[in-house]
Amino acid sequence: MARIIEEQYVWRLPVRIYHWINALSIAVLFVTGIYMAFPIISPPVGEAVWYHRMAWVRYIHFGTAFIFIANFLFRLYWALFGNDRYGRFGGFKPWLPAWWGQPFKEQLASYLFLKKEEPDYCGHNPVAALTHFLFVFLGSWFMILTGLAMYGENNPGGFLDTMFGWVVLLFGSSLTMHTMHHLVAWVFPVYLILHLYAVVRHDIVNRSSITSSIITGYKNRVEECAEYAD
Amino acid sequence: MEKKETFAEVFEARGVKRRDFLKFCSLMSVYLGLAPTMVPRIVSAMEKKPRIPVIWLHGLECTCCSESFIRSSHPIVADIVLNMISLDYDDTLSAAAGFQLEEIRKKIMKEYKGKFILAVEGNVPLKDNGVYCTINGESFLDVLKETAADAMAVIAWGSCASFGCVQSARPNPTGATPVHKIIKNKPVVNVPGCPPIAEVMTGVITHFLTFGKLPDLDRLKRPKTFYGVRIHDKCERRPYFDAGMFVESFDDDGARKGWCLYKMGCKGPTTYNACSSIKWNEGVSFPIGSGHPCLGCSEPDFWDNGPFYTRRADVSFVGVNSNADKIGVVAVGAAAAGMAAHAIGTAIKKGTSESKTVETEED
Ligand code: HEM
Ligand code: SF4
């Protein structure tokens, strides 16, 4: 049996709203993106001019992309300047050797079953922070930069083309850039699996109500109660 | 060498009618995207300015650029081309040959130092001291460097000279290297395509003659006028793309009706060229117009981005025999399997010990 000894307010409203907009827009971007690559629904009948199927899918992808970008930039602002103990970059300093020290090693060891204790962090644990950095932070930057460069191609010489055209040069050709945008898109479903598993697992192991915390904002700290010995 | 005649004088001598000459000038203004008011400027440049001497070098190439060039749709266009180069230096088209021809090259280089255009077709094999392409006993690398040193500007004709094309495709056995990677201290214009459209080639030279400078270039050093827009954005099949009506095989109903070739591997969405606007063979058609997907021949590394008839998303890369989605699905599968194994591990761990929760504070 466990008893809730403390309710902690961890995820503030802006962070929770960000989380869900992010989750939804990534889902939409992934589905529409894959559809653009594999437009499988059988073609409509009649005059092409009345149909905009592919055009709509692209339109939704681009519209959602701008929501995704705005949301991402907001989160970046919040992480850097927000007065939020758990939602800012704060302690995440992977360029310092110290960051990879005790807490990180312990958390990793615990995940790898090398250690019995399960550390329980209010915010993100160091391994989670690293995972978020690699998948969500870098992954989003990659998708945004390549995405905007591709979007700029629709209007050569326009604003986005001028601002982000250099990205094409990193890949050598537009085709390679498209292919890499497509490949890196898979980072998100992979992350989703790791993420959902880690959340549910923490909920069970630490009983911290981490799952509902992204809706309510509260995490519980629980204490094991002594069993009746009758 | 005698004083260079103007283009107009050459035309006259060849019996080209004035009317045809003016037609040519307006045609060029259209291709170059200039206002009608600019036509007189082109006419006057053609009449007054002496012809620009052009040295045309051939490196590792197949001569398809020259073939395309001499088939410019407008008869005068072809004339210009032939006059411009046969009088100067082109080792494929010149009547002279051997030492005699090399003499001519040296002579032009001396007499028009800093004033001639160097046109390069093909690229430079760098491996083994350049033995894979030699001219008159000299490596093409040396010839190119020597000639470029005195040139006003360098035009890289075709995908070979611009980006490397087939001879630099993996594994690039001869170390074939495009011109702009070798000539760094001269303005280089890339006019890619395998081959480039004849009118594009003449257009670049006309622009140079009229304005005395190279046309505006994009990031890959291509003239914006011709390489500014993707094939896809001016493609006549685009309404079918937007509607989602795709050819699924070359003999299906969609193919007969002229639907979009996206699923047949069309590289139009990532290819910058003027095929869908200027077209080929006197404006008759272009590959997509004739039912063939665009190969993306004017894009860097297009040989390595094949197969040609496979849609973009199915293209394998980095030497892996697997496309983006196969890699993605495997990664997702691996993640799921890993997590499942971890869940079992967690259950065992829970079963064997009471998990102790450590309270942690973070900054
Ligand atoms: C989580 C984020 C994203 C995912 C999962 C995603 C996924 C995809 C996928 C799978 C494709 C298809 C590539 C192909 O044809 O093979 C695609 C295309 C594209 N995406 Fe994204 N994308 C994301 C974000 C963005 C962003 C932020 C932009 C910025 C505007 C963007 C713009 C584009 C463009 C312009 C295309 C090409 C469409 C076309 O050529 O018709 N994407 N995306
Ligand atoms: S045929 Fe090719 S270039 Fe034309 S609309 Fe379809 S994909 Fe685009």
XYZ file of C-alpha atoms and ligand atoms in Angstrom:
644
model
C 0.000 0.000 0.000
C 1.107 3.498 -0.609
C 0.049 6.790 0.764
C 0.298 10.115 -0.956
C 2.356 12.309 1.268
C 2.743 15.293 -0.955
C 1.267 16.763 -4.089
C 3.733 18.768 -6.056
C 2.874 21.236 -8.752
C 5.428 20.395 -11.440
C 4.126 21.161 -14.900
C 2.786 24.662 -15.149
C -0.007 25.451 -17.545
C 2.171 26.836 -20.388
C 4.280 23.686 -20.322
C 1.224 21.449 -20.409
C -0.363 23.385 -23.262
C 2.932 23.236 -25.136
C 3.122 19.508 -24.581
C -0.263 18.780 -26.079
C 0.007 21.155 -29.003
C 3.383 19.610 -29.717
C 2.067 16.057 -29.494
C -0.912 16.791 -31.732
C 1.005 18.747 -34.324
C 3.716 16.098 -34.578
C 1.052 13.453 -35.082
C -0.579 15.503 -37.838
C 2.790 16.333 -39.418
C 3.850 12.711 -39.420
C 0.645 11.411 -40.933
C 0.349 14.116 -43.588
C 4.078 13.875 -44.334
C 3.952 10.146 -44.928
C 0.840 10.596 -47.017
C 2.675 13.112 -49.220
C 5.354 10.525 -49.767
C 2.828 7.725 -50.396
C -0.398 9.171 -51.744
C -2.173 5.841 -51.683
C -5.845 6.736 -51.781
C -7.115 5.916 -55.252
C -7.481 8.906 -57.546
C -10.739 10.802 -57.846
C -12.718 10.539 -61.053
C -13.306 13.404 -63.376
C -11.690 16.694 -64.056
C -8.576 17.306 -61.988
C -9.361 20.936 -61.466
C -12.141 20.179 -58.971
C -9.952 18.154 -56.657
C -7.226 19.299 -54.315
C -6.483 16.173 -52.405
C -2.709 16.332 -52.450
C -2.857 20.100 -52.210
C -4.917 19.839 -49.019
C -2.600 17.327 -47.414
C 0.318 19.602 -48.143
C -1.645 22.609 -46.942
C -2.427 20.895 -43.638
C 1.209 19.822 -43.294
C 2.423 23.372 -43.808
C -0.254 24.966 -41.637
C 0.447 22.547 -38.810
C 4.164 23.085 -39.346
C 3.824 26.761 -38.514
C 1.816 25.975 -35.378
C 4.494 23.450 -34.463
C 7.249 26.019 -35.025
C 5.503 28.768 -33.047
C 4.868 26.334 -30.212
C 8.477 25.175 -30.279
C 9.785 28.731 -30.193
C 7.469 29.525 -27.308
C 8.809 26.539 -25.397
C 12.344 27.654 -26.138
C 11.558 31.059 -24.730
C 9.980 29.465 -21.684
C 12.935 27.168 -21.177
C 15.367 30.055 -21.336
C 13.514 32.883 -19.656
C 10.431 31.354 -18.039
C 10.268 31.566 -14.284
C 9.640 27.876 -14.025
C 11.716 25.599 -11.896
C 10.958 22.370 -13.746
C 10.275 23.713 -17.202
C 13.481 25.571 -17.900
C 16.804 24.334 -19.177
C 18.293 25.094 -15.778
C 20.497 22.225 -14.804
C 20.812 20.723 -18.274
C 24.442 21.451 -19.031
C 25.761 18.486 -21.020
C 28.848 20.438 -22.031
C 30.038 20.271 -18.415
C 31.683 16.974 -17.480
C 30.061 17.325 -14.062
C 26.608 16.992 -15.637
C 27.473 13.435 -16.671
C 28.421 12.645 -13.079
C 26.645 10.944 -10.218
C 22.956 11.687 -10.887
C 23.207 10.796 -14.557
C 25.159 7.624 -13.882
C 22.783 6.544 -11.156
C 19.743 7.104 -13.291
C 21.293 5.255 -16.193
C 22.377 2.395 -13.951
C 18.882 2.173 -12.573
C 17.384 2.036 -16.080
C 19.885 -0.662 -16.970
C 18.951 -2.722 -13.884
C 22.437 -2.272 -12.484
C 21.114 -0.573 -9.447
C 18.135 -1.268 -7.261
C 17.157 2.243 -6.321
C 14.799 4.070 -8.585
C 15.577 7.741 -8.313
C 12.448 9.856 -8.391
C 12.765 13.303 -9.814
C 10.102 15.945 -9.712
C 11.025 17.288 -13.115
C 12.985 15.424 -15.739
C 15.689 13.065 -14.639
C 19.071 13.548 -16.388
C 18.579 10.642 -18.786
C 15.144 11.944 -19.711
C 16.586 15.410 -20.208
C 19.213 14.010 -22.545
C 16.623 12.021 -24.482
C 14.446 15.080 -24.868
C 17.411 17.061 -26.017
C 18.361 14.520 -28.672
C 14.920 13.620 -29.954
C 12.676 16.568 -29.310
C 15.080 19.487 -29.327
C 17.520 18.461 -32.056
C 14.871 16.500 -33.957
C 12.563 19.509 -34.054
C 15.339 21.846 -35.121
C 16.238 19.493 -37.918
C 12.658 19.173 -39.136
C 12.070 22.901 -38.854
C 15.194 23.934 -40.738
C 14.801 21.395 -43.522
C 11.044 21.992 -43.587
C 11.371 25.743 -43.941
C 14.026 25.328 -46.618
C 11.697 23.008 -48.558
C 8.787 25.312 -48.032
C 10.938 28.162 -49.337
C 11.401 26.221 -52.554
C 7.751 26.842 -53.334
C 8.558 30.515 -53.744
C 12.100 30.906 -55.036
C 13.636 34.216 -54.094
C 10.988 34.724 -51.421
C 11.537 35.346 -47.741
C 11.872 31.748 -46.579
C 14.022 30.819 -49.541
C 16.332 33.722 -48.769
C 16.471 32.913 -45.065
C 16.732 29.134 -45.198
C 18.052 28.355 -48.660
C 21.493 27.720 -47.203
C 20.121 24.552 -45.648
C 19.859 23.017 -49.119
C 23.587 23.492 -49.565
C 24.282 21.445 -46.427
C 22.656 18.489 -48.136
C 24.118 19.110 -51.570
C 20.824 18.799 -53.376
C 17.193 19.437 -52.750
C 16.388 15.764 -53.206
C 18.770 14.666 -50.462
C 17.262 17.256 -48.163
C 13.758 15.931 -48.825
C 14.946 12.396 -48.160
C 16.569 13.387 -44.876
C 13.445 15.271 -43.773
C 11.570 12.068 -44.425
C 14.096 9.866 -42.606
C 14.379 12.049 -39.521
C 10.569 12.190 -39.297
C 10.887 8.653 -37.880
C 12.661 10.027 -34.849
C 9.267 11.022 -33.502
C 7.486 7.654 -33.486
C 10.617 6.075 -32.012
C 10.636 8.735 -29.348
C 6.922 8.256 -28.734
C 7.470 4.614 -27.829
C 10.364 5.358 -25.493
C 8.420 8.221 -23.985
C 5.159 6.380 -23.363
C 6.970 3.397 -21.947
C 9.116 5.492 -19.623
C 6.094 7.429 -18.378
C 3.955 4.405 -17.680
C 6.872 2.634 -16.052
C 7.596 5.541 -13.743
C 3.960 5.684 -12.857
C 4.048 2.064 -11.798
C 7.474 2.000 -10.200
C 7.456 5.364 -8.463
C 3.659 5.731 -8.280
C 4.183 9.374 -8.942
C 1.092 9.908 -11.133
C 3.456 11.171 -13.777
C 0.946 10.257 -16.518
C -1.796 12.482 -15.243
C 0.694 15.169 -14.306
C 0.858 16.394 -17.878
C -2.869 17.101 -17.661
C -3.262 18.245 -14.083
C 0.253 19.498 -13.473
C 0.573 17.615 -10.171
C 2.871 14.781 -9.321
C 2.456 12.772 -6.174
C 5.116 11.755 -3.807
C 4.153 8.514 -2.156
C 5.273 6.696 0.886
C 5.106 2.985 1.394
C 2.863 2.206 4.350
C 3.664 -0.521 6.746
C 1.450 -3.546 6.239
C -0.826 -4.652 9.046
C 0.796 -7.451 10.893
C -2.104 -9.110 12.573
C 44.349 38.359 -85.142
C 41.965 40.599 -87.120
C 39.550 42.878 -85.295
C 36.596 40.930 -83.970
C 33.454 41.479 -85.989
C 30.139 42.087 -84.289
C 27.465 39.415 -84.271
C 25.392 41.532 -86.653
C 28.225 41.704 -89.152
C 28.635 37.991 -89.060
C 24.941 37.468 -89.653
C 24.977 39.888 -92.552
C 27.916 38.187 -94.127
C 26.038 34.924 -93.809
C 22.949 36.341 -95.466
C 20.721 36.339 -92.404
C 17.797 38.711 -92.972
C 17.503 41.735 -90.693
C 14.006 40.623 -89.812
C 15.288 37.289 -88.568
C 18.001 39.028 -86.649
C 15.444 41.192 -84.822
C 13.315 38.140 -84.153
C 16.276 36.470 -82.548
C 16.865 39.486 -80.324
C 13.278 39.541 -79.084
C 13.339 35.803 -78.519
C 16.405 36.189 -76.337
C 14.788 38.994 -74.359
C 11.865 36.687 -73.627
C 14.099 33.805 -72.524
C 16.085 36.121 -70.326
C 12.898 37.464 -68.776
C 13.639 41.022 -69.867
C 11.091 43.749 -70.545
C 10.285 44.441 -74.231
C 12.029 47.782 -73.790
C 15.272 45.886 -73.439
C 15.130 44.478 -76.962
C 16.831 47.535 -78.498
C 19.621 47.080 -76.033
C 20.187 43.562 -77.160
C 20.019 44.683 -80.810
C 22.527 47.415 -80.213
C 24.841 45.132 -78.293
C 24.712 42.649 -81.137
C 25.384 45.390 -83.668
C 28.064 47.354 -81.928
C 29.968 45.219 -79.538
C 32.609 42.995 -80.985
C 31.934 39.309 -80.565
C 33.246 37.867 -77.396
C 35.944 35.361 -78.108
C 35.103 31.999 -76.630
C 37.421 29.142 -75.974
C 35.523 25.930 -75.577
C 37.347 23.171 -73.744
C 36.247 19.566 -73.571
C 37.167 17.494 -70.568
C 35.613 14.235 -69.424
C 32.292 14.415 -71.219
C 30.079 12.840 -73.869
C 29.591 15.919 -76.102
C 25.844 15.913 -75.516
C 26.100 19.563 -74.473
C 27.654 20.509 -77.809
C 25.062 18.390 -79.566
C 22.317 20.221 -77.763
C 23.950 23.590 -78.348
C 24.193 23.235 -82.112
C 20.528 22.298 -82.220
C 19.235 25.555 -80.838
C 15.707 25.961 -82.077
C 16.095 29.293 -83.798
C 18.324 28.977 -86.875
C 20.276 32.081 -85.944
C 20.837 30.738 -82.504
C 22.670 27.818 -84.031
C 24.523 30.224 -86.277
C 25.654 32.374 -83.421
C 26.940 29.373 -81.700
C 28.871 28.079 -84.642
C 30.275 31.463 -85.548
C 31.247 32.178 -82.068
C 33.190 29.035 -81.514
C 34.381 27.761 -84.851
C 36.271 30.983 -85.358
C 38.010 30.599 -82.060
C 38.662 27.316 -80.395
C 36.653 24.182 -79.931
C 38.489 20.923 -80.270
C 35.378 19.063 -81.338
C 33.970 21.483 -83.883
C 37.043 23.228 -85.242
C 38.428 22.405 -88.674
C 41.941 22.724 -87.371
C 43.388 19.952 -85.271
C 46.404 18.927 -83.279
C 49.246 21.358 -82.714
C 47.667 23.839 -85.072
C 44.572 24.061 -82.919
C 46.545 24.315 -79.706
C 48.419 27.213 -81.288
C 45.119 28.980 -81.832
C 44.169 28.525 -78.195
C 47.454 29.989 -77.042
C 47.070 32.855 -79.467
C 43.581 33.771 -78.273
C 44.714 33.524 -74.695
C 47.493 35.990 -75.410
C 45.655 38.443 -77.623
C 42.470 38.552 -75.593
C 43.993 38.155 -72.200
C 41.304 38.742 -69.620
C 38.700 39.351 -72.322
C 37.575 35.940 -73.519
C 35.038 33.569 -72.059
C 36.152 30.091 -71.234
C 33.416 27.553 -71.818
C 34.070 24.161 -70.299
C 32.208 21.040 -71.227
C 32.986 18.061 -69.057
C 34.980 17.891 -65.889
C 38.428 17.139 -64.590
C 39.667 13.736 -63.400
C 42.055 14.480 -60.579
C 43.191 10.972 -59.695
C 46.630 9.733 -60.727
C 47.767 13.179 -61.824
C 44.898 13.571 -64.228
C 45.981 10.860 -66.664
C 42.369 9.930 -67.356
C 41.912 12.931 -69.619
C 44.765 14.392 -71.585
C 44.844 16.778 -74.502
C 47.889 16.921 -76.695
C 49.885 15.186 -74.005
C 48.907 17.615 -71.282
C 46.500 16.712 -68.539
C 43.137 18.391 -68.828
C 43.691 19.791 -65.361
C 46.714 21.739 -66.556
C 45.000 22.897 -69.738
C 42.001 24.109 -67.779
C 44.054 25.928 -65.181
C 46.271 27.516 -67.793
C 43.370 28.714 -69.924
C 41.228 29.860 -67.016
C 44.040 32.001 -65.693
C 43.590 34.405 -68.616
C 39.797 34.146 -68.986
C 37.298 36.814 -68.014
C 34.788 34.272 -66.780
C 34.198 30.571 -66.949
C 30.967 28.962 -68.059
C 30.566 25.376 -66.939
C 28.348 23.793 -69.574
C 26.286 20.865 -68.521
C 25.995 18.732 -65.419
C 29.518 17.306 -65.861
C 31.229 20.647 -65.650
C 28.759 21.996 -63.084
C 28.288 19.122 -60.668
C 30.212 16.104 -61.896
C 27.450 14.038 -63.522
C 27.903 10.345 -64.284
C 31.691 10.195 -64.221
C 31.742 11.484 -60.665
C 28.955 9.165 -59.505
C 29.955 6.790 -56.746
C 32.606 5.413 -56.597
C 34.034 8.046 -58.957
C 37.014 5.964 -60.142
C 38.814 8.825 -61.896
C 38.221 11.448 -59.230
C 36.122 13.498 -61.667
C 35.693 16.974 -60.203
C 33.451 19.820 -61.378
C 34.984 23.047 -62.631
C 33.946 25.351 -59.804
C 35.864 23.206 -57.338
C 39.042 23.773 -59.308
C 38.781 27.316 -60.620
C 38.347 29.463 -57.561
C 39.619 32.851 -58.610
C 37.338 33.510 -61.614
C 33.599 33.970 -61.803
C 32.099 30.587 -62.679
C 28.589 30.097 -64.031
C 27.059 26.660 -63.808
C 24.683 25.764 -66.605
C 23.694 22.246 -65.552
C 21.569 19.764 -67.436
C 22.349 16.542 -69.191
C 22.470 18.273 -71.620
C 21.360 21.827 -70.879
C 18.689 23.323 -73.110
C 20.272 25.012 -76.125
C 18.377 28.258 -75.595
C 19.603 28.430 -72.040
C 23.163 28.204 -73.274
C 22.670 30.922 -75.892
C 20.746 33.010 -73.400
C 23.673 33.100 -71.007
C 26.004 34.306 -73.744
C 23.506 36.874 -75.016
C 23.129 38.231 -71.522
C 26.847 38.530 -71.223
C 27.117 40.357 -74.526
C 24.249 42.736 -73.804
C 25.102 43.713 -70.288
C 28.783 42.982 -70.177
C 28.382 40.846 -67.106
C 27.219 37.433 -66.067
C 23.536 36.950 -65.258
C 22.335 36.803 -61.651
C 23.278 33.504 -60.106
C 21.653 31.430 -57.415
C 23.372 29.579 -54.571
C 24.616 26.850 -56.831
C 25.971 29.459 -59.275
C 23.205 28.825 -61.796
C 21.614 31.701 -63.744
C 18.426 32.522 -61.867
C 16.506 33.272 -65.045
C 16.652 29.676 -66.151
C 17.148 27.753 -62.942
C 15.005 29.836 -60.615
C 11.918 27.652 -60.652
C 11.387 23.963 -60.134
C 10.130 21.813 -62.990
C 7.217 20.903 -60.721
C 6.053 24.507 -60.402
C 5.629 25.049 -64.126
C 4.702 21.491 -65.025
C 1.646 21.015 -67.182
C 0.707 17.947 -65.127
C 0.646 19.869 -61.870
C -3.171 19.998 -61.591
C -3.086 16.190 -61.466
C -0.511 16.314 -58.708
C -2.614 18.667 -56.618
C -5.707 16.591 -57.238
C -3.922 13.382 -56.272
C -4.258 11.743 -59.690
C -1.123 9.722 -60.281
C 0.184 7.393 -62.940
C 0.826 4.032 -61.249
C 2.434 2.219 -64.167
C 3.481 3.282 -67.632
C 0.648 1.418 -69.290
C -2.239 2.347 -67.054
C -5.192 4.566 -67.740
C -3.652 7.480 -65.891
C -0.589 7.322 -68.118
C -2.782 7.533 -71.199
C -4.659 10.458 -69.726
C -1.471 12.309 -68.895
C -1.689 12.295 -65.108
C 1.106 13.294 -62.747
C 4.257 11.134 -62.796
C 5.149 11.644 -59.120
C 4.731 7.983 -58.259
C 6.777 6.965 -61.290
C 9.785 8.594 -59.701
C 9.408 12.096 -61.088
C 12.127 14.346 -59.653
C 10.346 17.477 -60.855
C 9.598 18.625 -57.285
C 13.306 18.879 -56.512
C 14.715 19.893 -59.873
C 15.531 23.411 -60.967
C 15.549 23.877 -64.720
C 13.714 25.550 -67.568
C 12.453 22.378 -69.315
C 8.832 22.893 -68.312
C 8.837 26.465 -69.625
C 11.224 26.617 -72.618
C 10.978 22.933 -73.528
C 13.099 21.090 -76.061
C 13.526 20.687 -79.808
C 11.996 23.957 -80.860
C 9.566 23.873 -78.015
C 8.046 20.567 -79.099
C 7.999 18.828 -75.747
C 10.020 17.889 -72.702
C 10.340 14.565 -70.884
C 7.301 14.979 -68.650
C 5.301 16.335 -71.575
C 6.064 13.068 -73.355
C 5.042 10.923 -70.416
C 8.426 10.305 -68.845
C 9.247 11.288 -65.267
C 11.899 13.943 -64.774
C 15.272 12.398 -63.880
C 16.520 15.550 -62.214
C 19.488 15.671 -64.599
C 20.372 19.250 -63.737
C 20.609 18.568 -60.000
C 23.838 17.733 -58.175
C 24.554 14.000 -57.812
C 21.510 12.936 -59.777
C 23.112 9.638 -60.750
C 23.557 8.740 -57.111
C 19.986 9.676 -56.319
C 18.441 7.032 -58.528
C 16.802 4.712 -59.332
C 15.052 6.951 -61.815
C 11.687 5.238 -61.790
C 11.380 4.991 -58.047
C 9.523 7.630 -56.176
C 11.570 9.803 -53.921
C 10.504 8.207 -50.681
C 11.605 4.785 -51.897
C 15.071 5.890 -52.851
C 17.764 4.114 -50.886
C 20.717 6.063 -49.665
C 24.083 6.098 -47.943
C 24.867 2.785 -49.523
C 22.146 1.082 -47.514
C 19.775 -1.066 -49.478
C 16.880 0.378 -47.597
C 14.682 3.443 -47.816
C 13.775 5.958 -45.138
C 10.639 4.095 -44.143
C 12.284 0.699 -43.844
C 14.895 2.227 -41.563
C 12.151 4.031 -39.655
C 10.000 0.954 -39.189
C 12.991 -1.080 -38.025
C 13.899 1.653 -35.551
C 10.364 1.790 -34.203
C 10.274 -2.008 -33.979
C 13.604 -2.061 -32.170
C 12.388 0.603 -29.753
C 9.203 -1.366 -29.062
C 11.103 -4.614 -28.577
C 13.608 -2.881 -26.338
C 10.877 -1.383 -24.217
C 9.052 -4.694 -23.959
C 12.250 -6.372 -22.772
C 12.797 -3.559 -20.341
C 9.282 -3.962 -19.007
C 9.980 -7.620 -18.300
C 13.209 -6.625 -16.607
C 11.340 -4.134 -14.495
C 8.781 -6.722 -13.455
C 11.503 -9.120 -12.399
C 13.292 -6.411 -10.517
C 10.074 -5.469 -8.740
C 9.424 -9.059 -7.903
C 12.828 -9.649 -6.376
C 13.169 -6.459 -4.384
C 11.169 -3.658 -2.996
C 12.072 -0.767 -5.149
C 13.393 1.970 -3.077
C 12.501 5.429 -4.127
C 15.274 7.897 -3.670
C 14.250 11.458 -3.285
C 16.208 13.717 -5.453
C 16.446 17.401 -5.787
C 17.529 19.011 -8.928
C 18.517 22.506 -9.642
C 7.513 16.679 -36.547
C 7.741 17.359 -37.558
C 7.601 16.918 -38.998
C 7.404 15.682 -39.546
C 7.275 14.358 -38.811
C 7.382 15.842 -40.982
C 7.246 14.812 -41.892
C 7.334 14.961 -43.251
C 7.369 13.899 -44.203
C 7.339 12.416 -43.858
C 7.430 14.442 -45.449
C 7.409 13.703 -46.769
C 8.761 13.664 -47.376
C 8.709 12.894 -48.668
O 8.043 13.331 -49.607
O 9.354 11.853 -48.736
C 7.437 15.867 -45.291
C 7.500 16.776 -46.329
C 7.566 18.147 -46.147
N 7.545 18.820 -44.933
Fe 7.523 18.006 -43.125
N 7.540 17.160 -41.280
C 7.674 17.854 -40.083
C 7.873 19.194 -39.917
C 7.878 20.120 -40.936
C 8.065 21.511 -40.742
C 8.284 22.219 -39.405
C 7.995 22.089 -41.971
C 8.128 23.571 -42.221
C 7.424 24.264 -43.041
C 7.776 21.037 -42.946
C 7.665 21.194 -44.310
C 7.628 20.170 -45.219
C 7.682 20.364 -46.640
C 7.803 21.706 -47.360
C 7.631 19.098 -47.227
C 7.694 18.770 -48.712
C 6.342 18.728 -49.285
C 6.384 18.479 -50.759
O 7.464 18.364 -51.330
O 5.306 18.408 -51.338
N 7.712 19.837 -42.276
N 7.384 16.162 -43.945
S 4.827 15.125 -63.341
Fe 6.522 15.566 -61.932
S 6.908 17.750 -62.116
Fe 4.910 17.355 -63.057
S 3.449 17.724 -61.384
Fe 3.919 15.536 -61.358
S 5.618 15.380 -59.877
Fe 5.462 17.528 -60.457
